[in-house]
Structures are given as C-alpha cells and as structure tokens.
Amino acid sequence: MSSIRNTATTQPCALVAQALAIYRSIAACHAHIANNSSSSANALTAALMLPCYQSSFRELALALTLEEERELRYALDEFRNSAA
C-alpha cells in the first residue's frame, strides 16, 4: 500500500483535505506562472514546484477509496466554482 495512507492515524476526510490543499497549490502555481513575467522569482519558483505538486496529487489520488474520490471531486467542483 502507498506510503500516503496510514489508516491508523489518517481519517478519510484528512486525505481529501490534503489532496485539496495540494490542488490549491497547483492552482496557485498556474496563477503565478500566468500572471508574472518569466524572470519573476515567484513565476520561476512556481514553475519548479508545479511538477512536485502534480506528482504528490496524483500519488494521493491513487491512494483514495471510492468514497474519498467522490468527496474530493465534490470539493474540487466547489473550489473551481468559487474561483470562477
């Protein structure tokens, strides 16, 4: 089993919250890259961190149960709707 899940200490909603936090970081990276010039320290840092966040999100998403996936999808829909 993945190193992300330790069922003795991690509740399902905690995994979803962690995935949502990583997704917010991904969105912030995209925003920094889009809104800053290529020479900006924030844009460069975002460009370097983006693959790390994406990899962490993928790994965590693969470790979720079906119920957790549904909860994450609902939370992501809310996040996207609030950002629009």
mmCIF file of N, CA and C in Angstrom, residues 27-64:
data_model
loop_
_atom_site.group_PDB
_atom_site.id
_atom_site.type_symbol
_atom_site.label_atom_id
_atom_site.label_comp_id
_atom_site.label_asym_id
_atom_site.label_seq_id
_atom_site.Cartn_x
_atom_site.Cartn_y
_atom_site.Cartn_z
ATOM 1 N N ALA A 27 -3.043 25.219 -8.393
ATOM 2 C CA ALA A 27 -3.738 26.371 -8.971
ATOM 3 C C ALA A 27 -2.944 27.657 -8.748
ATOM 4 N N ALA A 28 -2.361 27.805 -7.569
ATOM 5 C CA ALA A 28 -1.553 28.993 -7.280
ATOM 6 C C ALA A 28 -0.323 29.042 -8.177
ATOM 7 N N CYS A 29 0.300 27.893 -8.404
ATOM 8 C CA CYS A 29 1.457 27.849 -9.313
ATOM 9 C C CYS A 29 1.054 28.305 -10.711
ATOM 10 N N HIS A 30 -0.059 27.790 -11.194
ATOM 11 C CA HIS A 30 -0.537 28.196 -12.522
ATOM 12 C C HIS A 30 -0.794 29.700 -12.569
ATOM 13 N N ALA A 31 -1.369 30.236 -11.510
ATOM 14 C CA ALA A 31 -1.647 31.672 -11.468
ATOM 15 C C ALA A 31 -0.360 32.485 -11.477
ATOM 16 N N HIS A 32 0.637 32.067 -10.704
ATOM 17 C CA HIS A 32 1.915 32.791 -10.684
ATOM 18 C C HIS A 32 2.602 32.738 -12.043
ATOM 19 N N ILE A 33 2.544 31.578 -12.664
ATOM 20 C CA ILE A 33 3.169 31.443 -13.978
ATOM 21 C C ILE A 33 2.456 32.316 -15.007
ATOM 22 N N ALA A 34 1.128 32.342 -14.957
ATOM 23 C CA ALA A 34 0.344 33.110 -15.925
ATOM 24 C C ALA A 34 0.441 34.620 -15.697
ATOM 25 N N ASN A 35 0.531 35.041 -14.444
ATOM 26 C CA ASN A 35 0.448 36.467 -14.131
ATOM 27 C C ASN A 35 1.790 37.165 -13.996
ATOM 28 N N ASN A 36 2.873 36.419 -13.927
ATOM 29 C CA ASN A 36 4.179 37.038 -13.734
ATOM 30 C C ASN A 36 5.051 36.830 -14.956
ATOM 31 N N SER A 37 5.981 37.726 -15.116
ATOM 32 C CA SER A 37 6.916 37.578 -16.238
ATOM 33 C C SER A 37 7.823 36.377 -15.981
ATOM 34 N N SER A 38 8.431 35.889 -17.037
ATOM 35 C CA SER A 38 9.268 34.694 -16.916
ATOM 36 C C SER A 38 10.493 34.932 -16.038
ATOM 37 N N SER A 39 10.858 36.181 -15.804
ATOM 38 C CA SER A 39 12.018 36.472 -14.960
ATOM 39 C C SER A 39 11.645 36.670 -13.495
ATOM 40 N N SER A 40 10.370 36.626 -13.182
ATOM 41 C CA SER A 40 9.919 36.809 -11.811
ATOM 42 C C SER A 40 10.307 35.616 -10.950
ATOM 43 N N ALA A 41 10.796 35.897 -9.758
ATOM 44 C CA ALA A 41 11.184 34.816 -8.842
ATOM 45 C C ALA A 41 9.981 33.948 -8.485
ATOM 46 N N ASN A 42 8.817 34.573 -8.319
ATOM 47 C CA ASN A 42 7.612 33.796 -7.995
ATOM 48 C C ASN A 42 7.228 32.856 -9.133
ATOM 49 N N ALA A 43 7.307 33.338 -10.354
ATOM 50 C CA ALA A 43 6.955 32.508 -11.506
ATOM 51 C C ALA A 43 7.953 31.369 -11.682
ATOM 52 N N LEU A 44 9.228 31.655 -11.471
ATOM 53 C CA LEU A 44 10.237 30.611 -11.599
ATOM 54 C C LEU A 44 10.086 29.552 -10.508
ATOM 55 N N THR A 45 9.829 29.995 -9.291
ATOM 56 C CA THR A 45 9.617 29.052 -8.195
ATOM 57 C C THR A 45 8.380 28.211 -8.461
ATOM 58 N N ALA A 46 7.326 28.840 -8.934
ATOM 59 C CA ALA A 46 6.095 28.111 -9.247
ATOM 60 C C ALA A 46 6.342 27.076 -10.331
ATOM 61 N N ALA A 47 7.101 27.440 -11.344
ATOM 62 C CA ALA A 47 7.396 26.509 -12.432
ATOM 63 C C ALA A 47 8.205 25.316 -11.940
ATOM 64 N N LEU A 48 9.088 25.539 -10.983
ATOM 65 C CA LEU A 48 9.871 24.446 -10.415
ATOM 66 C C LEU A 48 9.046 23.559 -9.493
ATOM 67 N N MET A 49 8.130 24.141 -8.757
ATOM 68 C CA MET A 49 7.341 23.386 -7.776
ATOM 69 C C MET A 49 6.151 22.662 -8.394
ATOM 70 N N LEU A 50 5.653 23.155 -9.513
ATOM 71 C CA LEU A 50 4.457 22.590 -10.125
ATOM 72 C C LEU A 50 4.546 21.080 -10.354
ATOM 73 N N PRO A 51 5.599 20.554 -10.948
ATOM 74 C CA PRO A 51 5.660 19.095 -11.146
ATOM 75 C C PRO A 51 5.654 18.316 -9.836
ATOM 76 N N CYS A 52 6.249 18.877 -8.806
ATOM 77 C CA CYS A 52 6.251 18.209 -7.488
ATOM 78 C C CYS A 52 4.833 18.124 -6.929
ATOM 79 N N TYR A 53 4.113 19.233 -6.995
ATOM 80 C CA TYR A 53 2.728 19.237 -6.521
ATOM 81 C C TYR A 53 1.862 18.277 -7.328
ATOM 82 N N GLN A 54 2.047 18.295 -8.653
ATOM 83 C CA GLN A 54 1.247 17.418 -9.507
ATOM 84 C C GLN A 54 1.513 15.951 -9.197
ATOM 85 N N SER A 55 2.756 15.607 -8.976
ATOM 86 C CA SER A 55 3.116 14.230 -8.642
ATOM 87 C C SER A 55 2.519 13.826 -7.288
ATOM 88 N N SER A 56 2.596 14.717 -6.319
ATOM 89 C CA SER A 56 2.018 14.432 -4.995
ATOM 90 C C SER A 56 0.509 14.253 -5.084
ATOM 91 N N PHE A 57 -0.135 15.093 -5.888
ATOM 92 C CA PHE A 57 -1.586 14.995 -6.043
ATOM 93 C C PHE A 57 -1.959 13.667 -6.685
ATOM 94 N N ARG A 58 -1.250 13.281 -7.747
ATOM 95 C CA ARG A 58 -1.522 12.003 -8.419
ATOM 96 C C ARG A 58 -1.344 10.823 -7.470
ATOM 97 N N GLU A 59 -0.261 10.825 -6.718
ATOM 98 C CA GLU A 59 0.009 9.734 -5.779
ATOM 99 C C GLU A 59 -1.086 9.646 -4.716
ATOM 100 N N LEU A 60 -1.482 10.775 -4.201
ATOM 101 C CA LEU A 60 -2.537 10.798 -3.197
ATOM 102 C C LEU A 60 -3.868 10.365 -3.786
ATOM 103 N N ALA A 61 -4.191 10.839 -4.981
ATOM 104 C CA ALA A 61 -5.455 10.475 -5.628
ATOM 105 C C ALA A 61 -5.541 8.968 -5.865
ATOM 106 N N LEU A 62 -4.437 8.346 -6.199
ATOM 107 C CA LEU A 62 -4.431 6.902 -6.413
ATOM 108 C C LEU A 62 -4.645 6.119 -5.120
ATOM 109 N N ALA A 63 -4.349 6.719 -3.995
ATOM 110 C CA ALA A 63 -4.486 6.049 -2.705
ATOM 111 C C ALA A 63 -5.892 6.198 -2.105
ATOM 112 N N LEU A 64 -6.742 7.025 -2.710
ATOM 113 C CA LEU A 64 -8.074 7.279 -2.158
ATOM 114 C C LEU A 64 -9.026 6.119 -2.429
#
